[in-house]
Coordinates of C-alpha atoms in Angstrom, one line a residue:
Chain A
M1 CA -14.4 11.4 -10.2
L2 CA -12.8 8.1 -9.2
I3 CA -14.9 5.2 -9.1
L4 CA -13.2 2.7 -6.4
Q5 CA -14.3 -0.8 -5.3
C6 CA -13.8 -1.7 -1.6
P7 CA -11.8 -5.0 -1.4
C8 CA -13.1 -5.6 1.9
C9 CA -16.9 -5.5 1.4
G10 CA -17.1 -5.3 -2.4
V11 CA -19.1 -2.1 -2.8
E12 CA -18.3 -0.2 -6.0
A13 CA -18.8 3.3 -5.2
E14 CA -17.5 7.2 -6.1
E15 CA -15.1 8.7 -4.2
T16 CA -17.5 10.7 -1.9
E17 CA -18.1 7.4 -0.2
F18 CA -14.6 7.2 0.6
A19 CA -11.9 9.1 2.2
G20 CA -8.5 9.6 0.9
G21 CA -5.3 8.6 3.2
G22 CA -2.5 9.8 1.1
Q23 CA 0.4 7.7 -0.3
A24 CA 0.7 4.1 0.5
H25 CA 3.6 1.8 1.5
L26 CA 5.4 4.2 3.7
T27 CA 7.9 2.6 5.8
R28 CA 7.0 3.7 9.1
E29 CA 10.3 4.8 11.1
T30 CA 10.4 4.6 14.6
V31 CA 13.0 4.8 17.7
G32 CA 16.6 4.3 16.4
A33 CA 15.7 5.6 12.8
S34 CA 18.4 8.0 11.2
E35 CA 17.2 11.5 10.9
E36 CA 17.2 11.6 7.2
N37 CA 14.8 8.2 7.3
F38 CA 12.6 9.8 9.9
E39 CA 12.0 13.1 8.2
A40 CA 11.2 11.3 5.0
Y41 CA 8.6 9.4 6.6
L42 CA 7.1 12.4 8.3
F43 CA 7.3 14.7 5.3
M44 CA 8.6 13.3 2.1
R45 CA 5.8 12.2 -0.3
E46 CA 5.8 11.3 -4.1
N47 CA 3.9 13.6 -6.4
P48 CA 3.9 11.5 -9.5
K49 CA 2.3 12.3 -13.0
G50 CA 0.9 9.2 -13.8
V51 CA 0.7 5.7 -11.8
H52 CA 0.4 6.3 -8.0
F53 CA -0.4 4.1 -5.1
E54 CA -2.7 5.3 -2.3
R55 CA -4.6 4.5 1.0
W56 CA -8.2 4.8 1.3
R57 CA -10.7 4.3 3.9
H58 CA -14.4 3.1 3.1
A59 CA -15.4 5.9 5.4
N60 CA -19.4 5.9 4.8
G61 CA -19.4 2.2 4.4
C62 CA -17.6 -0.8 5.9
G63 CA -15.1 1.5 7.7
K64 CA -11.9 -0.5 6.4
W65 CA -8.6 1.0 5.0
F66 CA -7.6 -0.5 1.5
H67 CA -4.9 0.3 -1.0
A68 CA -5.5 1.8 -4.7
A69 CA -3.8 2.0 -7.7
R70 CA -4.7 4.7 -10.0
C71 CA -3.4 7.1 -12.5
T72 CA -3.1 10.8 -11.4
V73 CA -3.5 12.1 -14.9
T74 CA -6.5 10.3 -16.1
L75 CA -8.1 9.3 -12.6
E76 CA -8.2 5.6 -14.3
V77 CA -8.2 3.0 -11.2
F78 CA -6.2 0.0 -12.2
G79 CA -7.1 -1.8 -9.2
T80 CA -7.8 -2.0 -5.4
Y81 CA -6.1 -4.4 -2.9
S82 CA -5.7 -5.4 0.8
A83 CA -4.1 -2.9 3.0
Q84 CA -2.4 -5.9 4.9
T85 CA 0.6 -5.8 2.4
T86 CA 3.9 -4.1 2.3
R87 CA 4.1 -3.9 -1.4
P88 CA 1.8 -3.5 -4.4
P89 CA 0.8 -7.4 -5.3
N90 CA 2.0 -8.6 -8.7
E91 CA -1.5 -9.0 -10.3
I92 CA -1.8 -5.2 -9.6
C93 CA 1.4 -4.6 -11.2
D94 CA 0.7 -6.6 -14.2
K95 CA -2.8 -4.8 -14.6
I96 CA -0.7 -1.4 -14.6
T97 CA 1.8 -2.8 -17.3
A98 CA -1.3 -3.9 -19.3
R99 CA -2.5 -0.1 -19.4
R100 CA 0.9 1.4 -19.4
P101 CA 3.4 -0.4 -21.4
G102 CA 6.9 0.1 -20.2
W103 CA 5.9 1.3 -16.7
S104 CA 7.9 -0.7 -13.8
L105 CA 7.3 -0.8 -10.1
K106 CA 10.9 0.3 -9.8
D107 CA 10.0 3.7 -11.1
W108 CA 7.8 4.4 -8.3
G109 CA 8.4 5.7 -4.6
S110 CA 12.2 7.0 -5.4
G111 CA 13.2 3.6 -6.1
K112 CA 11.6 2.1 -3.0
F113 CA 10.9 -1.2 -4.7
A114 CA 14.1 -1.2 -6.9
Chain B
M1 CA -37.0 5.4 34.4
S2 CA -38.3 8.2 32.5
D3 CA -39.9 6.9 29.1
A4 CA -37.6 6.5 26.2
I5 CA -39.1 8.4 23.1
S6 CA -37.3 8.1 19.5
A7 CA -35.8 11.4 18.0
L8 CA -38.8 12.3 15.9
D9 CA -41.4 10.8 18.0
G10 CA -43.0 9.0 14.7
A11 CA -42.7 12.1 12.1
R12 CA -44.2 11.3 9.0
S13 CA -44.6 12.8 5.4
E14 CA -46.0 11.8 2.2
G15 CA -45.0 12.7 -1.2
S16 CA -43.9 10.6 -4.0
A17 CA -43.1 8.2 -1.1
V18 CA -44.1 7.7 2.4
V19 CA -41.4 8.8 4.8
E20 CA -41.7 7.5 8.3
E21 CA -39.9 7.6 11.5
L22 CA -40.3 4.1 13.0
G23 CA -40.0 4.9 16.6
L24 CA -37.4 3.1 19.0
R25 CA -35.6 -0.3 17.7
G26 CA -33.5 -2.3 19.8
M27 CA -30.0 -2.5 18.1
I28 CA -26.9 -4.5 19.0
T29 CA -23.7 -4.0 17.4
L30 CA -21.8 -7.3 17.5
R31 CA -17.9 -7.3 16.2
G32 CA -16.2 -10.5 16.1
D33 CA -15.3 -13.4 13.8
L34 CA -18.3 -13.9 11.7
S35 CA -17.2 -17.3 10.6
S36 CA -17.5 -18.7 14.3
K37 CA -20.2 -21.0 14.9
T38 CA -20.7 -19.4 18.5
V39 CA -21.5 -16.2 16.9
A40 CA -23.9 -17.7 14.4
A41 CA -25.4 -19.7 17.3
A42 CA -25.8 -16.6 19.6
V43 CA -27.8 -14.6 16.8
K44 CA -29.9 -17.4 16.0
N45 CA -30.9 -18.2 19.4
L46 CA -32.1 -14.7 19.9
T47 CA -33.5 -13.7 16.4
G48 CA -34.0 -17.1 14.7
L49 CA -32.1 -15.8 11.8
N50 CA -29.2 -17.0 10.3
L51 CA -26.1 -14.9 9.8
P52 CA -26.6 -12.8 6.7
Q53 CA -24.5 -13.1 3.4
Q54 CA -21.8 -10.3 2.5
R55 CA -23.8 -7.1 2.1
M56 CA -27.4 -8.4 2.9
C57 CA -30.0 -8.2 5.8
N58 CA -32.0 -11.0 7.0
S59 CA -35.3 -9.9 8.4
R60 CA -38.2 -11.8 10.4
A61 CA -41.2 -9.6 11.7
A62 CA -39.3 -7.2 14.3
Y63 CA -35.8 -8.9 14.3
G64 CA -33.1 -8.6 12.0
V65 CA -29.5 -9.2 11.3
A66 CA -27.6 -6.8 8.9
W67 CA -24.0 -7.5 7.4
M68 CA -22.1 -4.2 8.4
S69 CA -18.5 -5.4 7.4
P70 CA -16.5 -8.2 7.4
D71 CA -16.3 -8.2 11.1
E72 CA -19.4 -6.5 12.1
L73 CA -23.1 -7.2 12.4
L74 CA -26.3 -5.2 13.5
V75 CA -28.7 -7.3 15.4
M76 CA -32.2 -5.8 15.5
I77 CA -34.6 -6.5 18.1
P78 CA -37.7 -4.9 19.9
Y79 CA -36.5 -2.1 21.8
G80 CA -37.5 -3.6 25.5
E81 CA -35.4 -6.7 24.8
A82 CA -32.3 -4.8 23.9
E83 CA -30.5 -4.6 27.1
A84 CA -31.3 -8.4 28.3
A85 CA -30.3 -9.4 24.7
T86 CA -27.0 -7.7 24.7
A87 CA -26.1 -9.5 28.1
K88 CA -27.2 -12.8 26.6
I89 CA -25.2 -12.3 23.5
A90 CA -22.0 -11.1 25.6
G91 CA -22.4 -14.1 28.0
A92 CA -22.7 -16.5 25.0
L93 CA -19.3 -14.9 23.4
A94 CA -17.5 -14.7 26.6
K95 CA -14.7 -17.0 25.5
E96 CA -14.5 -15.3 22.0
H97 CA -12.7 -12.3 20.9
A98 CA -15.9 -10.3 20.4
L99 CA -17.5 -6.9 21.2
V100 CA -21.0 -6.5 22.0
V101 CA -22.6 -3.2 22.6
N102 CA -26.5 -1.9 22.8
V103 CA -26.3 1.1 20.4
S104 CA -30.3 1.4 20.6
D105 CA -30.5 5.0 21.7
A106 CA -27.7 6.1 19.4
R107 CA -29.9 5.3 16.4
A108 CA -32.9 6.7 14.7
V109 CA -35.0 4.5 12.1
F110 CA -37.1 5.5 9.3
A111 CA -39.3 3.4 6.6
I112 CA -39.3 4.8 3.0
R113 CA -42.0 3.2 1.1
G114 CA -44.2 3.5 -1.9
A115 CA -43.7 3.5 -5.8
G116 CA -41.2 6.3 -5.5
A117 CA -39.1 5.0 -2.7
R118 CA -36.1 4.2 -4.9
E119 CA -35.8 7.4 -6.8
V120 CA -36.2 9.4 -3.0
L121 CA -32.9 7.4 -1.8
A122 CA -31.3 7.6 -5.5
K123 CA -31.3 11.3 -5.4
L124 CA -29.4 11.2 -1.9
A125 CA -27.1 8.4 -1.9
P126 CA -24.2 7.3 -4.6
V127 CA -25.8 4.2 -4.9
D128 CA -27.1 2.3 -8.2
L129 CA -30.7 1.8 -7.0
S130 CA -32.2 0.2 -10.0
K131 CA -34.3 -2.9 -9.7
E132 CA -31.7 -5.2 -11.3
R133 CA -28.9 -3.8 -9.0
F134 CA -30.4 -3.2 -5.8
E135 CA -33.0 -6.2 -4.6
P136 CA -35.0 -7.2 -1.7
G137 CA -32.8 -8.2 1.4
Q138 CA -29.6 -6.0 0.1
F139 CA -28.2 -3.8 2.7
R140 CA -26.1 -0.7 1.8
R141 CA -23.7 1.5 4.2
T142 CA -23.5 4.7 2.4
R143 CA -24.0 8.4 3.0
L144 CA -27.2 10.4 2.6
A145 CA -26.0 13.8 1.5
Q146 CA -23.7 14.8 4.1
V147 CA -24.1 12.3 7.0
P148 CA -23.6 8.6 7.1
A149 CA -26.6 6.0 6.7
A150 CA -27.2 2.6 6.1
F151 CA -30.6 1.1 4.4
W152 CA -32.1 -2.0 3.1
L153 CA -34.9 -3.0 0.9
R154 CA -37.2 -4.9 3.4
D155 CA -40.1 -5.5 0.8
P156 CA -40.1 -4.8 -2.9
D157 CA -41.3 -1.1 -2.1
R158 CA -40.2 -0.5 1.4
F159 CA -36.8 0.7 2.3
E160 CA -35.7 0.7 6.0
L161 CA -33.0 3.2 6.9
I162 CA -31.0 3.9 9.8
C163 CA -28.8 6.8 10.9
F164 CA -27.5 8.5 14.1
R165 CA -29.9 9.7 16.2
S166 CA -28.2 13.3 16.4
V167 CA -28.8 13.7 12.5
A168 CA -32.4 12.5 12.7
Q169 CA -34.1 15.7 11.9
Y170 CA -31.6 16.6 9.0
V171 CA -32.5 12.7 7.6
F172 CA -36.0 13.2 7.9
D173 CA -35.8 16.8 6.0
L174 CA -33.7 15.3 3.2
L175 CA -36.1 12.5 2.8
K176 CA -39.2 14.5 2.7
T177 CA -37.7 17.0 0.4
S178 CA -36.7 14.5 -2.1
A179 CA -40.1 13.1 -1.9
A180 CA -41.7 16.5 -2.4
P181 CA -44.6 16.3 -4.9
G182 CA -43.4 17.6 -8.2
A183 CA -39.8 16.6 -7.5
E184 CA -40.0 13.4 -9.3
V185 CA -37.4 12.4 -11.9
G186 CA -39.3 9.4 -13.4
F187 CA -36.0 7.3 -14.2
L188 CA -35.9 4.6 -11.7

């Protein structure tokens, strides 16, 4: 079971108090996008074995959305951070690298942040 | 107008804790900038209370102000005053980016009191309710079994709890079962 800390209200709770919102940091394609990009935005998702970035909502609490960095293998949560950002903040990346030496943000999301 | 009554009309049950529906209570949802002096003044004018710190609830007699989220407060007042009070706050915040709604009839309020009160709630909500971690004045929005709820420690052995009116019977049954004689865990 995941234990997440909501960065908006500071509550630390287990996952039944939250609702998962899927992969984080999608680029929202809109009018004028190419068909490939729009298809990727609608349907294509990462399925990594290891470090992943996700959106979560504190559904049974303050109701706010936030981001979480976690490991899909061990369920270790590296950290949670604001939803008002388009890429994982450096301190979160540093925490992940500390726990997973050799990991780099470039490896995630089909090289989205490469 | 017809007489308003609360969802369970004061239902009560005694076990390892006393569970009691508290009848009608005026509740106003206030969303806006909580750092604004106008918001603080409007709330203070009405309730005599300061804005609560994060995850806290300030109470005085029948009045209360609870921290619901970074941009939301719950103002509690006697039921009869709710409508006038909503208009009063809305008037005071007319120039602010704020939302004020009277939600009194959408909610049910319970008290859980007695030595077993912490345990009764701890069985139902994913919250650490030990004495060290949950102190008087603390307010927590969470879930109670399958429905959303919020509770705060009003006095050292008295919780007050709010939920949606539509699930009042469900919540009362949960609390009653959790407090059933013989169901004590004896950990908290």
